[in-house]
Coordinates of C-alpha atoms and ligand atoms in Angstrom, one line a residue:
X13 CA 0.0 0.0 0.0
X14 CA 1.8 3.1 -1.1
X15 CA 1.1 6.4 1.4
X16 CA 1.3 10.1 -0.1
X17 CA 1.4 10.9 3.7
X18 CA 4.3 9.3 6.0
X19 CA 2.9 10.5 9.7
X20 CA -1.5 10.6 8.1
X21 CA -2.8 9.5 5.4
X22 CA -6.4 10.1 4.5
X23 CA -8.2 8.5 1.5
X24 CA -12.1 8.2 0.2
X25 CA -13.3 9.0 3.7
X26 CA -17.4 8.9 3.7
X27 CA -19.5 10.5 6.7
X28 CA -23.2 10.5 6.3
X29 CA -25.3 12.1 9.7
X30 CA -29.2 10.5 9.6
X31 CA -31.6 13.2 10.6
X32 CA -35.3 13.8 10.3
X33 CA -34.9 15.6 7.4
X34 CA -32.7 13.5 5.3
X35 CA -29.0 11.9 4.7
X36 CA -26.6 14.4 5.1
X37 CA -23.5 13.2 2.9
X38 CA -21.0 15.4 5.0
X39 CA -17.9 13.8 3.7
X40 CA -17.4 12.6 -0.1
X41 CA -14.3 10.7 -0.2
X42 CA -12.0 13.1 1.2
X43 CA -8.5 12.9 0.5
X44 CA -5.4 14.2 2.9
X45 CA -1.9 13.6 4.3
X46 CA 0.8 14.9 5.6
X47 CA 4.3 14.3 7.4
X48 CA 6.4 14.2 10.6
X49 CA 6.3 17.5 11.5
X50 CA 4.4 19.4 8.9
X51 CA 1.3 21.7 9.3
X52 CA -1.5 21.2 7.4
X53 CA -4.2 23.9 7.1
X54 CA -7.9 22.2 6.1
X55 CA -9.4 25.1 4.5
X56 CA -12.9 26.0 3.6
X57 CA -16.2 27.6 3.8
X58 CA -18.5 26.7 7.4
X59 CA -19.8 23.8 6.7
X60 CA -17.8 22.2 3.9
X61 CA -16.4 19.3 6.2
X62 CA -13.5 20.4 7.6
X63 CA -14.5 19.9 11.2
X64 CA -16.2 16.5 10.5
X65 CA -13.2 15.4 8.6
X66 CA -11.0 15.8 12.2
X67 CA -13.5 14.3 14.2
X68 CA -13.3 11.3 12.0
X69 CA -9.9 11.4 11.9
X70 CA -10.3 10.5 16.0
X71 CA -12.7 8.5 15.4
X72 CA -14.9 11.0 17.7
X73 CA -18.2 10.9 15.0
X74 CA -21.5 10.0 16.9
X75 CA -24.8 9.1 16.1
X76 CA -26.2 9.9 13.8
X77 CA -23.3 10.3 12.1
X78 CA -21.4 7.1 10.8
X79 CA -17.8 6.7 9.1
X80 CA -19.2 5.0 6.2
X81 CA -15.9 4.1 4.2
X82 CA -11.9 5.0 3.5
X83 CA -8.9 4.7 5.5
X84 CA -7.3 6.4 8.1
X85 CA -3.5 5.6 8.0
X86 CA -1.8 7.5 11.0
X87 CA 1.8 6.8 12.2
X88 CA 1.7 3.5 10.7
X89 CA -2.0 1.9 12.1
X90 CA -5.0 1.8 10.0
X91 CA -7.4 3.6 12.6
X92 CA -10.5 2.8 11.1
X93 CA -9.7 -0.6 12.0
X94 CA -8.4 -0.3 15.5
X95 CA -10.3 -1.9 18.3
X96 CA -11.9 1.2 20.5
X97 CA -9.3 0.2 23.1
X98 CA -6.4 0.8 20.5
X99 CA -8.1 4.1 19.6
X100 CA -8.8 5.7 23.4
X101 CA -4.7 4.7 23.1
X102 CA -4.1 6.9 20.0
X103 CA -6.7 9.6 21.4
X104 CA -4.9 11.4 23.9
X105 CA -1.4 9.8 23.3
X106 CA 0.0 9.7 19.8
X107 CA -2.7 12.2 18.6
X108 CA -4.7 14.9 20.7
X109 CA -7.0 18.0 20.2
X110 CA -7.8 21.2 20.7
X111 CA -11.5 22.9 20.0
X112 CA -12.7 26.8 18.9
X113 CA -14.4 27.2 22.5
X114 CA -11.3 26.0 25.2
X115 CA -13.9 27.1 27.8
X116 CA -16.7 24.8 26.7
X117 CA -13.7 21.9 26.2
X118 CA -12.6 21.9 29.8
X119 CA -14.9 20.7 32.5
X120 CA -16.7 23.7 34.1
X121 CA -16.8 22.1 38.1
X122 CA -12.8 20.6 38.0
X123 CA -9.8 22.9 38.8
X124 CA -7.6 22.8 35.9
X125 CA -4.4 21.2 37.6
X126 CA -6.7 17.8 37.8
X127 CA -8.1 18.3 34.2
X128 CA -4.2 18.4 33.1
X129 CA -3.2 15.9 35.9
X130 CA -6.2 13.7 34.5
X131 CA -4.9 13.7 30.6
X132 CA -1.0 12.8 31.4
X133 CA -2.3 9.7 34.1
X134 CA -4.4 8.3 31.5
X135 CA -1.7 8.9 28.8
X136 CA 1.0 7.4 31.2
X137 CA -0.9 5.4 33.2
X138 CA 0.6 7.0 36.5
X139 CA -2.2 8.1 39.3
X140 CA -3.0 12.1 38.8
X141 CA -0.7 13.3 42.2
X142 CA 2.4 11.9 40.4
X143 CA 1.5 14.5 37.1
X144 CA 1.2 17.7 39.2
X145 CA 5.4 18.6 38.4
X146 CA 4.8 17.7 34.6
X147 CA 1.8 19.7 34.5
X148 CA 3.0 22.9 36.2
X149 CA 6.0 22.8 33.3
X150 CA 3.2 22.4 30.9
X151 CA 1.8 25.7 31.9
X152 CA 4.9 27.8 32.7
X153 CA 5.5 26.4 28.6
X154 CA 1.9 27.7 27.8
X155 CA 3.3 31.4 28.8
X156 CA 0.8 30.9 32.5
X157 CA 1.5 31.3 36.2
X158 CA 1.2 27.5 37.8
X159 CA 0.6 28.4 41.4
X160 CA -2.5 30.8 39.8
X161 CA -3.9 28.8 36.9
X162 CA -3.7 25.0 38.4
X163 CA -6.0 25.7 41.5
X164 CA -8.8 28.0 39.3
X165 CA -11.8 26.9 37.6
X166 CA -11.9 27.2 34.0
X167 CA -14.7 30.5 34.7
X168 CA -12.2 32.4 36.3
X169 CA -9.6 32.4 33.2
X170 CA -9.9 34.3 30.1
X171 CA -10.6 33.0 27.2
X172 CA -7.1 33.2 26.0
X173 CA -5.6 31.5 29.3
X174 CA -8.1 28.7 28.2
X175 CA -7.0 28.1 25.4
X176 CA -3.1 27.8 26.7
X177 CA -4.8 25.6 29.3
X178 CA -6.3 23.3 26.6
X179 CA -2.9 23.6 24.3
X180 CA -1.2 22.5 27.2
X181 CA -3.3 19.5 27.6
X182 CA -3.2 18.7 24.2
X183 CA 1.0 18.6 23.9
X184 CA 1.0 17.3 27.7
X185 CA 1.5 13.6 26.0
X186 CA 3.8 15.0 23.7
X187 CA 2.1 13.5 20.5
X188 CA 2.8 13.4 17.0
X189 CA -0.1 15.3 15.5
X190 CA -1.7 18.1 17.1
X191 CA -5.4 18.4 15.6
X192 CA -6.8 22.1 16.0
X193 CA -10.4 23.0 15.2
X194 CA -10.5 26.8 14.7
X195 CA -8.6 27.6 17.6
X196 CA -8.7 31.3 17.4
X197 CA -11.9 32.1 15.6
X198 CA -14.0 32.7 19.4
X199 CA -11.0 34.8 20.5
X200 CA -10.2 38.8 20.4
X201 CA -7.7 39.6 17.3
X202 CA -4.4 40.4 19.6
X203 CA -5.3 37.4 21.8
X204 CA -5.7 35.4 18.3
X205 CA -2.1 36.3 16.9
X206 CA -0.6 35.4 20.6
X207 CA -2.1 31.8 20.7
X208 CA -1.0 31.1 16.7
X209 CA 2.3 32.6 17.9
X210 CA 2.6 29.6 21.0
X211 CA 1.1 27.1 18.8
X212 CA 4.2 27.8 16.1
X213 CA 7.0 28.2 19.0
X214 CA 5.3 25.3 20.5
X215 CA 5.3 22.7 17.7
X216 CA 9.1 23.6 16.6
X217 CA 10.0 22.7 20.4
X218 CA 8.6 19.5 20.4
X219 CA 8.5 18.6 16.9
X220 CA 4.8 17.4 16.4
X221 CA 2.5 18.3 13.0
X222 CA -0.2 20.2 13.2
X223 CA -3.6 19.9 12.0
X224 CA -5.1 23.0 11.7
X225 CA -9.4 23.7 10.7
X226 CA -9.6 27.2 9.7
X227 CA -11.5 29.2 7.3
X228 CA -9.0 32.1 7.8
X229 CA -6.7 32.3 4.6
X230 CA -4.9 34.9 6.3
X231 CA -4.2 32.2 9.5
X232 CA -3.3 29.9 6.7
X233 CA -0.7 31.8 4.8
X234 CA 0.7 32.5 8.3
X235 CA 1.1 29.1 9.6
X236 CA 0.9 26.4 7.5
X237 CA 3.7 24.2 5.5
X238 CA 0.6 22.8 3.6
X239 CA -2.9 23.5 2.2
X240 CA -6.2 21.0 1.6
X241 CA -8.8 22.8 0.4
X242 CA -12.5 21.4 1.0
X243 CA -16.0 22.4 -0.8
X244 CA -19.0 20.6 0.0
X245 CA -17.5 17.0 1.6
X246 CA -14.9 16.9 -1.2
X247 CA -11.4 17.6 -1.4
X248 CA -10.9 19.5 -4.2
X249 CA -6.9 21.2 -4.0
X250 CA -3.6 20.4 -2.1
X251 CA -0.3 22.0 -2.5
X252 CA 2.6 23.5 -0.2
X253 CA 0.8 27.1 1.2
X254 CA 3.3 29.1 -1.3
X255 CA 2.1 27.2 -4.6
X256 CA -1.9 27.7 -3.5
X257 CA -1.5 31.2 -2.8
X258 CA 0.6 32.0 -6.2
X259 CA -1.2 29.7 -8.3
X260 CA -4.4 28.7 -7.1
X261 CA -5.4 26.3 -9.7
X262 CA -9.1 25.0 -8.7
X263 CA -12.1 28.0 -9.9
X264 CA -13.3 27.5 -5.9
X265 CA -9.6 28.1 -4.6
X266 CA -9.4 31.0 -7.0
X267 CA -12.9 32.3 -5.4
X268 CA -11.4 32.3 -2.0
X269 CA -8.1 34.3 -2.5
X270 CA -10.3 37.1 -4.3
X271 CA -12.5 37.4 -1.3
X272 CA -9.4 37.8 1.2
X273 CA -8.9 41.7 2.3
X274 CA -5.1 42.4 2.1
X275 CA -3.4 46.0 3.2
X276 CA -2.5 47.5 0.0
X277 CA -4.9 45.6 -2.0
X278 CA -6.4 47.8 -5.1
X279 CA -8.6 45.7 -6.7
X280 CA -12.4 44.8 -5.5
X281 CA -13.2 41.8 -3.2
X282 CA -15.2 39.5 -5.2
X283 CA -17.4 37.2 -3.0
X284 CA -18.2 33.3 -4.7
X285 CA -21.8 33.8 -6.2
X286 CA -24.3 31.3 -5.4
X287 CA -24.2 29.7 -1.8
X288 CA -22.9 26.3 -0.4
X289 CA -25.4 23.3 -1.3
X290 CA -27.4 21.6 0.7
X291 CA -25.5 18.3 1.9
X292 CA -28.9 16.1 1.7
X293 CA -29.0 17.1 -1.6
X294 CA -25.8 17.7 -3.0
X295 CA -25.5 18.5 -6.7
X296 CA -24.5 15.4 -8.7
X297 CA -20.8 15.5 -9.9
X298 CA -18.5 18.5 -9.2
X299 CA -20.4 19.9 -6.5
X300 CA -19.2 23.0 -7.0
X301 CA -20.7 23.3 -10.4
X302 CA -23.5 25.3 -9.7
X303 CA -21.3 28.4 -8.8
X304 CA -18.6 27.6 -11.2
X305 CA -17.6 30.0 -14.2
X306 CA -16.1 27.2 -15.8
X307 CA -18.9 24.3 -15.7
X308 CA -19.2 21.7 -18.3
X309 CA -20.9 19.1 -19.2
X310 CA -19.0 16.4 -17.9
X311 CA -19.0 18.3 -14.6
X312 CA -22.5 17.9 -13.8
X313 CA -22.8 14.0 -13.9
X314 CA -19.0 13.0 -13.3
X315 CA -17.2 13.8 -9.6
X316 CA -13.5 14.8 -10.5
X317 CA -10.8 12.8 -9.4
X318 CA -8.0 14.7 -7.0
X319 CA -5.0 14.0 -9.2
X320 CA -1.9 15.4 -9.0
X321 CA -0.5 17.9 -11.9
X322 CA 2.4 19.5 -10.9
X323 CA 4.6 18.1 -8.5
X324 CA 2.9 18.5 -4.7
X325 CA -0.1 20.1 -6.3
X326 CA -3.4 18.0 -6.8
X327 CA -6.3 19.6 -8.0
X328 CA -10.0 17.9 -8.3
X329 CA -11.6 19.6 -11.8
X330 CA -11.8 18.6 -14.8
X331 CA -9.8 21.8 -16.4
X332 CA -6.5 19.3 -15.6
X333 CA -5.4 16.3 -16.5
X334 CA -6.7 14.1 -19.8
X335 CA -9.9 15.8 -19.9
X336 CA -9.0 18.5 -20.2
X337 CA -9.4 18.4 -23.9
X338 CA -13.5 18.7 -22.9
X339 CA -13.4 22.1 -21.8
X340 CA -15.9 24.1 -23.5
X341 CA -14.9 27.1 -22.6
X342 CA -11.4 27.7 -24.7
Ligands
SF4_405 FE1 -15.8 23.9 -12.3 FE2 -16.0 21.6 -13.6 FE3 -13.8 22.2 -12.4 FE4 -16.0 21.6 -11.0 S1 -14.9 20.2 -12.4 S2 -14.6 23.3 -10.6 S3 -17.5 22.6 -12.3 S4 -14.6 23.2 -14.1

């Protein structure tokens, strides 16, 4: 089995949620990887999958939501396949998590010294007294005061010091891939640039990838090694964060860079016309083809493939690769 991904690798992952008012085909056969060390944005529009893609990635998708198919290959263990025992071990060890609201992520009646005592015991197997020197370190490496932060409840920190609290928790096992969902977007600006600041200084200390959900391009550009970016459940381009910026090849990756504000930009934003389908009823084929300048025939019936089409760059449209010739638009 040949991986694009040595440390993750993603392929044809399916995630359907069963509600009263239909099937909700959240994930499409999404396609991602990365390495030792790397750090991958997931990119996207609310609602496109990006979030559901991570929580499948844990295995963390509950009913009524169901992994349906693909394969999760991560440091060397198909995931998909693990018992649950072999996946609480990954969860919390080898992989861990951060969320957009730290304050709704840590338990509202336990003092944060046993929340962070709690996640090294079960990821060492030591009782929680035995943790309490590791996770004071933790927190003096978060930028907090110990003595203040590991006797309060999570109400009396800000919303900032929460969020050190929970990246603290997450890198307290020292694993290999840091997973974090939108963890600035609930934050102030200034307090936003500080906690992208510790996660960077962070992850070149201890050496572990990151995973980061974000629909911030801006957050993107600043942090990531890599880019996957998602529409509608599919994946639709990858490439290193220099390539995508410079030469966005897919029409919905081109979308998004025109709607970014920069300082010193001249031209007008232009917002993607048309809004983001409806996942019970997604449009057949490229879903994006209902907003796409470029749609084609083929593009309404056939889903694009994600194939690669210059080195590190994959794109999913059929304006590349061998059908190219099918474009009715040159
Ligand atoms: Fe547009 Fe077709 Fe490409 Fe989809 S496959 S992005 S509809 S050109």
């Amino acid at each position: 089995m040949e991986l694009r991904g040595k440390l993750l690798d993603v392929s044809g992952l399916k995630v359907s949620f069963y509600t009263y008012r239909g099937v909700i085909k959240a994930l499409d056969g999404v396609e991602m990887w990365m390495d030792s060390g790397e750090r991958l944005g997931v990119v996207g529009e609310t609602g496109c999958g990006k979030s559901v893609t991570s929580l499948a990635v844990m295995r963390l998708i509950e009913q009524p939501g169901e992994i349906q198919a693909g394969r999760v290959i991560f440091n060397g263990k198909s995931l998909l396949e693990l018992p649950e025992e072999g996946m609480n071990r990954v969860r919390g060890g080898e992989m861990s998590m951060i969320f957009q609201e730290p304050r709704s992520a840590l338990n509202p009646v336990m003092k944060v010294g046993f929340q962070i005592g709690e996640a090294i015991a079960k990821a060492k197997k030591i009782s929680i007294k035995k943790t309490y020197p590791e996770a004071k370190e933790m927190l003096r490496l978060v930028g907090l005061d110990p003595d203040r932060v590991l006797n309060s409840y999570p109400h009396e920190l800000s919303g900032g010091m929460s969020q050190r609290v929970m990246i603290g928790m997450g890198l307290a096992t020292h694993p290999k891939l840091l997973i974090a969902d939108e963890p600035t977007s609930a934050l102030d600006v200034t307090i936003q640039a500080q906690i992208l600041e510790l996660l960077d200084e962070l992850a070149r200390k201890m050496g572990n990838a990151v995973l980061l959900i974000t629909h911030d391009m801006g957050v993107v550009a600043e942090f990531c090694d890599k880019v996957m970016v998602m529409y509608a459940g599919h994946s639709v381009e990858y490439a290193s964060t220099v390539r995508l910026f410079e030469k966005p090849m897919h029409p919905y990756t081109g979308g998004l860079l025109l709607a970014v504000p920069r300082v010193g930009r001249t031209d007008e934003l232009k917002a993607i016309k048309g809004t983001v389908p409806d996942l019970v009823d997604p449009p057949p084929g490229c879903r994006f083809h209902p907003r796409c300048p470029h749609v084609m025939e083929l593009c309404r019936t056939s889903k694009p493939p994600l194939i690669q089409v210059e080195p590190g760059h994959y794109v999913a449209c059929y304006l590349y690769g061998d059908k190219k010739e099918v474009r009715e638009d040159v």
